[in-house]
Amino acid sequence: MDSEKVIKRDNEYVLHTYNRSPIVLEKGHGLYAEGPEGQKYLDFTSGIGVNSLGYCDLAWAEAVSQQAHKLQHTSNLYYTAPCGKLAKKLCKRTGQSRVFFGNSGAEANEGAIKAARKYSVDHYGKDRYNVITLVNSFHGRTLATLTATGQEVFHNYFGPFNEGFQYVPAGDIEALRELVDRHTCAVMMELIQGEGGVMALDPEYVQAVRALCDEKDLVLIVDEVQTGVGRTGTFLCCEHYNLKPDIVTLAKGLGGGLPIGAVLMNEKVAEGMGPGTHGSTFGGNPVVCAGANVVVDRLDQSFLAQVSERAVQLRTGLAKLPHVKNISGIGLMVGIEFFDVQAADVLAACREKGLLVLTAKTRLRLLPPLTVSEHEVDMALEVLAEVLGTMEPTAPKEQA
Ligand SMILES: *Cc1c(COP(=O)(O)O)cnc(C)c1O
């Protein structure tokens, strides 16, 4: 079926909640995706940080299909090996004690909020439920995680929103200290605000938040849905900050392309989450976990060193391009701020030249697969150099 027909049918029957690019993707291999008419794209989006090993990695596809032929699902009434195997690896890699598996980032954050509140209720009574999040954060699209998301644009149409969420500006430890009271249960944050524009938190601030949480016995939840699983050159972004949260959530890159979310927690928080407190029909699905096991196994020290090397190469190259004001983020989570061109225009021009990129707020955003090669980084830089080299400065647009 040709692209035009695919797009027309989708537009007729699929709910219009996305602003899609007029591109149909049919198959992929490594960094490349192909359209029905043979269009070829170098993909620096990895399905928004999901395809951590690129398209259709051989070992990943093999593990997933073998598991699909063996046993595809059982529910959580019974044990299967891939789920426990993955949970053990995640605990060993992160120093956390227990894992709950769900199916998405938002769901992982829901689980984290529930676990934090349970801890607080068990130890301090039912009036201690407030979760403080950061302005400009993004935590998901379910009602509770929308409420947790510290951006007013998301707090429309779907009210009443949940009680028990408060917001403070990122980086302002005094504002946080002032807001904490006897009703505060947890602090939840991304170490690099992804959807908020690829903005990394200041390490000193993060340490101060940890200290405040220790002092008040607040549960510190770090949302690593986008930053986790090798994206920043370490298994968790927490390692860059020398941070040990009480709860870490993972999702995007963990499954290598299949839906999974994970709530990792320490013993203290895990204790309260007994039988019946939480659940998911699909959570811990053996096919998905078989794929995730391949992803986690691939991320050894030499692989992560490669990620960091590619990140340096990419960042060094980007900094030399015209119109570029600064580069943000850590590792292969890259934000690019321009002086005088619009990120959306750069994205459209790159697409014309077969390079897929993302935006986040006013920045261009790159989230290539972690398997990106030196040559592929060079190719992307070449396209960006061509695109930016021919772009005329535009007057800065009013922010929506
Ligand atoms: C993408 C994202 C989410 C939401 O994940 P879904 O799988 O879309 O529910 C939550 N938090 C962060 C930091 C994200 O980047």
XYZ file of C-alpha atoms and ligand atoms in Angstrom:
415
model
C 0.000 0.000 0.000
C 1.437 3.389 -0.962
C 2.078 6.216 1.481
C -0.820 8.339 0.325
C -3.362 5.586 1.020
C -1.877 4.749 4.412
C -2.046 8.387 5.472
C -5.586 8.879 4.149
C -6.933 5.801 5.953
C -5.208 6.715 9.213
C -6.605 10.241 9.054
C -10.073 8.845 8.515
C -10.151 6.285 11.333
C -7.476 7.098 13.934
C -8.247 9.761 16.513
C -6.481 13.006 15.598
C -4.488 13.452 18.799
C -1.104 13.596 17.050
C 0.489 16.054 14.675
C 2.090 13.443 12.447
C 4.736 14.106 9.823
C 3.544 13.111 6.341
C 5.831 10.090 6.403
C 4.989 6.393 6.374
C 7.603 3.991 7.689
C 7.439 0.402 6.604
C 10.636 -1.291 7.697
C 13.898 -0.495 9.388
C 17.392 -1.730 10.036
C 19.887 -0.194 12.424
C 19.749 3.601 12.156
C 17.710 3.546 8.960
C 13.983 3.383 8.278
C 12.362 2.963 4.886
C 9.066 4.099 3.415
C 6.803 2.180 1.004
C 8.218 3.969 -2.060
C 11.800 3.281 -1.000
C 12.367 6.585 0.826
C 15.286 6.169 3.236
C 15.624 8.027 6.523
C 18.525 8.313 8.929
C 16.642 8.221 12.220
C 17.956 10.382 15.062
C 14.696 10.057 17.013
C 14.684 6.306 17.824
C 10.910 6.489 18.201
C 11.402 9.144 20.929
C 14.153 7.354 22.805
C 12.585 3.905 22.525
C 14.549 1.950 19.906
C 17.711 1.927 21.999
C 19.364 -0.723 19.791
C 18.047 0.810 16.564
C 15.550 -0.830 14.233
C 15.181 -4.599 14.438
C 18.435 -5.489 16.161
C 19.064 -9.131 15.290
C 19.567 -10.497 18.838
C 16.624 -8.482 20.126
C 14.278 -9.631 17.324
C 15.467 -13.209 17.803
C 14.794 -13.171 21.575
C 11.383 -11.573 21.115
C 10.242 -13.966 18.397
C 11.568 -17.042 20.186
C 9.632 -16.050 23.299
C 6.518 -15.359 21.206
C 6.731 -18.900 19.846
C 7.210 -20.348 23.317
C 4.806 -18.498 25.634
C 3.402 -15.029 24.949
C 1.508 -14.197 28.160
C 0.322 -15.760 31.391
C -0.990 -12.929 33.621
C 0.681 -12.226 36.938
C -1.088 -15.134 38.636
C 1.865 -17.331 37.618
C 5.630 -17.020 37.385
C 7.624 -16.734 34.160
C 11.426 -16.548 33.979
C 12.082 -13.487 31.716
C 10.365 -11.076 34.138
C 12.369 -12.121 37.211
C 15.562 -12.212 35.167
C 15.025 -8.617 34.073
C 14.073 -7.476 37.576
C 17.250 -8.998 39.035
C 19.425 -7.285 36.413
C 17.756 -3.928 36.997
C 18.263 -4.185 40.771
C 21.933 -5.196 40.333
C 22.555 -2.348 37.900
C 20.859 0.362 39.965
C 21.256 -0.688 43.602
C 17.470 -0.752 44.037
C 15.693 -3.668 45.754
C 12.406 -4.389 43.964
C 10.798 -3.807 40.592
C 7.182 -3.459 39.520
C 6.543 -3.835 35.780
C 3.868 -1.936 33.868
C 3.547 -0.920 30.233
C 4.498 2.732 29.827
C 6.220 5.707 31.370
C 3.034 7.266 32.695
C 2.044 3.993 34.274
C 5.454 3.643 35.886
C 5.050 7.123 37.372
C 1.550 6.250 38.609
C 3.067 3.249 40.366
C 5.791 5.426 41.850
C 3.262 7.928 43.204
C 1.187 5.124 44.698
C 4.224 3.523 46.365
C 5.356 6.876 47.780
C 1.903 7.634 49.190
C 1.602 4.156 50.657
C 4.909 4.609 52.478
C 3.774 7.977 53.772
C 0.327 6.769 54.899
C 1.804 3.710 56.624
C 4.353 5.751 58.561
C 2.724 9.147 59.069
C -1.040 8.802 58.559
C -3.407 9.724 55.752
C -2.920 13.518 55.601
C 0.600 13.279 54.227
C 0.047 12.856 50.492
C 1.381 15.889 48.588
C 3.796 15.194 45.764
C 5.980 18.139 44.755
C 7.144 18.247 41.132
C 9.123 20.786 39.117
C 7.860 23.512 36.829
C 8.363 22.535 33.181
C 8.450 18.823 34.005
C 6.728 16.074 32.042
C 5.521 12.904 33.737
C 2.834 11.473 31.431
C -0.708 11.678 30.072
C -2.834 9.803 32.604
C -4.844 12.015 34.935
C -2.462 11.785 37.903
C 0.701 12.140 35.814
C -0.833 15.020 33.822
C -1.465 16.699 37.144
C 2.102 15.903 38.211
C 3.373 17.501 34.993
C 4.409 21.030 35.978
C 3.163 22.827 32.865
C -0.065 24.820 32.897
C -0.789 23.980 29.231
C -1.470 20.396 30.301
C -3.918 21.416 33.036
C -6.890 22.137 30.772
C -10.087 20.395 29.623
C -9.829 17.219 31.707
C -10.590 18.439 35.198
C -11.169 17.987 37.978
C -7.501 17.155 38.335
C -6.154 15.130 41.217
C -5.485 16.757 44.534
C -2.109 16.503 46.148
C 0.323 17.913 43.589
C 2.384 21.076 43.993
C 5.043 22.685 41.821
C 8.309 24.509 42.397
C 10.741 26.038 39.899
C 13.625 23.702 39.016
C 16.885 24.662 40.687
C 15.329 26.723 43.503
C 16.017 24.782 46.698
C 14.620 27.561 48.922
C 11.254 27.446 47.137
C 11.154 23.700 47.692
C 12.124 24.013 51.345
C 9.350 26.575 51.863
C 6.700 24.420 50.234
C 7.447 21.277 52.245
C 5.113 20.885 55.206
C 3.464 18.121 57.223
C 1.351 17.173 54.203
C 4.335 16.555 51.928
C 4.975 12.964 50.959
C 7.368 12.986 48.002
C 9.422 14.971 45.523
C 9.358 13.799 41.920
C 11.687 15.068 39.185
C 13.486 14.379 35.913
C 17.248 14.963 36.101
C 17.105 16.241 32.533
C 13.729 17.698 31.665
C 13.142 16.062 28.290
C 9.855 17.315 26.878
C 10.514 20.543 28.781
C 13.417 21.382 26.431
C 16.325 19.037 27.340
C 17.280 20.968 30.472
C 19.635 19.256 32.921
C 19.294 20.019 36.623
C 22.220 21.508 38.516
C 24.117 18.787 40.481
C 24.284 20.900 43.648
C 20.531 21.414 43.551
C 19.950 17.688 43.135
C 22.132 16.927 46.165
C 20.270 19.556 48.171
C 16.944 17.927 47.226
C 18.290 14.549 48.351
C 19.421 16.057 51.668
C 16.038 17.731 52.210
C 14.218 14.466 51.457
C 16.461 12.659 53.961
C 15.857 15.317 56.597
C 12.039 15.166 56.232
C 11.797 11.485 55.271
C 10.227 12.370 51.923
C 10.272 9.810 49.141
C 12.509 10.979 46.297
C 11.174 9.775 42.939
C 13.398 10.232 39.898
C 11.619 9.910 36.555
C 14.216 8.286 34.289
C 11.649 7.314 31.660
C 13.647 9.242 29.048
C 17.105 9.564 30.660
C 17.446 5.943 31.798
C 18.872 2.776 30.261
C 22.095 4.132 28.784
C 20.740 7.285 27.160
C 23.219 9.561 28.953
C 26.216 7.195 28.718
C 25.597 5.619 32.126
C 22.925 3.041 32.922
C 20.966 5.586 34.935
C 21.375 9.333 34.628
C 21.461 9.264 38.466
C 25.072 8.072 38.197
C 26.122 11.453 36.749
C 24.645 13.073 39.838
C 25.898 10.482 42.306
C 22.266 10.219 43.382
C 20.434 7.381 45.093
C 16.663 8.001 44.848
C 14.064 5.982 46.755
C 12.190 5.264 43.532
C 13.342 5.328 39.901
C 10.975 4.929 36.949
C 12.054 3.585 33.558
C 10.221 3.013 30.292
C 11.114 4.378 26.845
C 14.446 2.720 26.005
C 14.057 -0.302 28.280
C 12.093 -2.564 25.931
C 14.088 -1.762 22.788
C 10.785 -0.977 21.039
C 8.151 -2.919 22.953
C 5.935 -1.313 25.605
C 7.268 -1.627 29.143
C 7.458 0.543 32.232
C 9.321 -0.226 35.437
C 9.144 1.156 38.968
C 12.377 0.444 40.838
C 12.303 1.035 44.580
C 14.350 0.543 47.697
C 13.421 -1.844 50.506
C 11.907 0.925 52.630
C 9.308 1.827 50.005
C 8.838 -1.741 48.729
C 7.813 -2.962 52.183
C 4.378 -1.328 52.007
C 3.511 -2.617 48.541
C 2.086 -6.029 49.425
C -0.397 -8.245 47.547
C -3.360 -6.305 46.145
C -1.766 -2.852 46.407
C -0.903 -2.617 42.722
C -1.180 -4.640 39.534
C -1.213 -4.780 35.768
C -2.632 -7.414 33.431
C 0.155 -7.044 30.875
C 2.955 -6.001 33.247
C 6.034 -8.236 33.126
C 4.910 -9.817 29.875
C 7.476 -12.490 28.874
C 7.858 -11.375 25.238
C 8.484 -7.772 26.239
C 10.839 -8.820 29.052
C 12.778 -11.110 26.680
C 13.468 -8.062 24.500
C 14.343 -5.870 27.491
C 16.801 -8.509 28.740
C 18.701 -8.215 25.446
C 18.789 -4.426 25.780
C 20.068 -4.485 29.367
C 22.655 -7.189 28.595
C 23.989 -5.174 25.648
C 24.639 -2.150 27.854
C 27.965 -3.290 29.347
C 30.792 -0.889 30.199
C 32.345 -0.915 26.724
C 28.962 -0.264 25.077
C 28.297 2.657 27.435
C 31.787 4.026 26.744
C 30.871 3.988 23.032
C 27.682 5.922 23.791
C 29.726 8.581 25.573
C 32.244 8.740 22.705
C 29.513 9.206 20.113
C 27.945 11.859 22.328
C 31.201 13.832 22.456
C 31.604 13.524 18.679
C 28.031 14.685 18.070
C 28.184 17.563 20.547
C 31.570 18.786 19.292
C 30.311 18.751 15.706
C 27.031 20.487 16.567
C 28.776 23.291 18.436
C 30.597 24.267 15.212
C 27.438 24.634 13.094
C 25.976 27.999 12.074
C 23.045 29.464 14.064
C 23.789 27.166 17.040
C 23.659 29.029 20.357
C 24.180 26.167 22.795
C 23.897 22.422 23.271
C 22.086 21.001 26.295
C 21.452 17.613 27.892
C 23.847 14.783 28.678
C 25.156 11.975 26.464
C 22.907 11.071 23.548
C 20.040 13.152 24.930
C 20.804 16.328 23.023
C 19.040 19.693 22.853
C 20.131 22.413 20.430
C 19.212 26.046 20.937
C 19.506 28.356 17.935
C 20.181 32.088 17.812
C 17.957 33.052 14.937
C 16.255 30.083 13.276
C 13.245 28.041 14.385
C 13.781 24.447 15.486
C 10.579 23.418 13.667
C 11.967 24.815 10.379
C 15.240 22.957 10.890
C 13.298 19.758 11.571
C 11.292 20.154 8.339
C 14.412 20.877 6.265
C 16.220 17.853 7.754
C 13.249 15.644 6.881
C 13.479 16.785 3.249
C 17.083 15.593 3.284
C 16.217 12.260 4.887
C 17.263 12.983 8.474
C 14.644 12.526 11.193
C 15.015 14.698 14.288
C 12.759 15.946 17.112
C 11.978 19.192 18.856
C 11.411 19.950 22.538
C 9.931 23.384 23.216
C 12.164 25.834 21.284
C 15.042 23.379 20.904
C 15.906 20.837 18.290
C 16.237 17.487 20.027
C 18.298 14.464 19.045
C 17.751 11.009 20.574
C 19.599 8.634 18.235
C 19.693 4.909 18.962
C 22.494 4.114 21.406
C 24.044 1.953 18.670
C 24.726 4.956 16.405
C 28.109 4.641 14.658
C 30.848 7.216 14.140
C 29.975 7.361 10.435
C 26.263 7.875 11.142
C 27.029 10.753 13.503
C 29.128 12.300 10.716
C 26.267 11.843 8.235
C 23.778 13.562 10.543
C 26.211 16.423 11.150
C 26.666 16.774 7.387
C 22.916 17.098 6.811
C 22.568 19.575 9.661
C 25.508 21.610 8.307
C 23.865 21.726 4.876
C 20.468 22.671 6.283
C 21.753 25.320 8.685
C 24.242 26.666 6.130
C 21.424 27.635 3.775
C 18.925 28.941 6.344
C 18.157 32.640 6.570
C 17.832 34.111 10.048
C 14.199 34.560 11.068
C 12.744 36.978 13.584
C 12.172 35.144 16.851
C 8.557 33.951 17.051
C 6.338 34.738 20.005
C 6.241 31.787 22.369
C 2.863 30.047 22.490
C 7.824 10.037 27.727
C 7.877 10.358 29.170
C 6.850 9.947 30.047
C 5.599 9.265 29.558
O 5.847 8.006 29.032
P 4.661 7.235 28.237
O 5.287 5.903 27.916
O 4.348 8.046 27.027
O 3.526 7.115 29.161
C 7.006 10.220 31.384
N 8.093 10.851 31.856
C 9.088 11.262 31.034
C 10.280 11.942 31.618
C 9.010 11.035 29.669
O 9.980 11.481 28.867
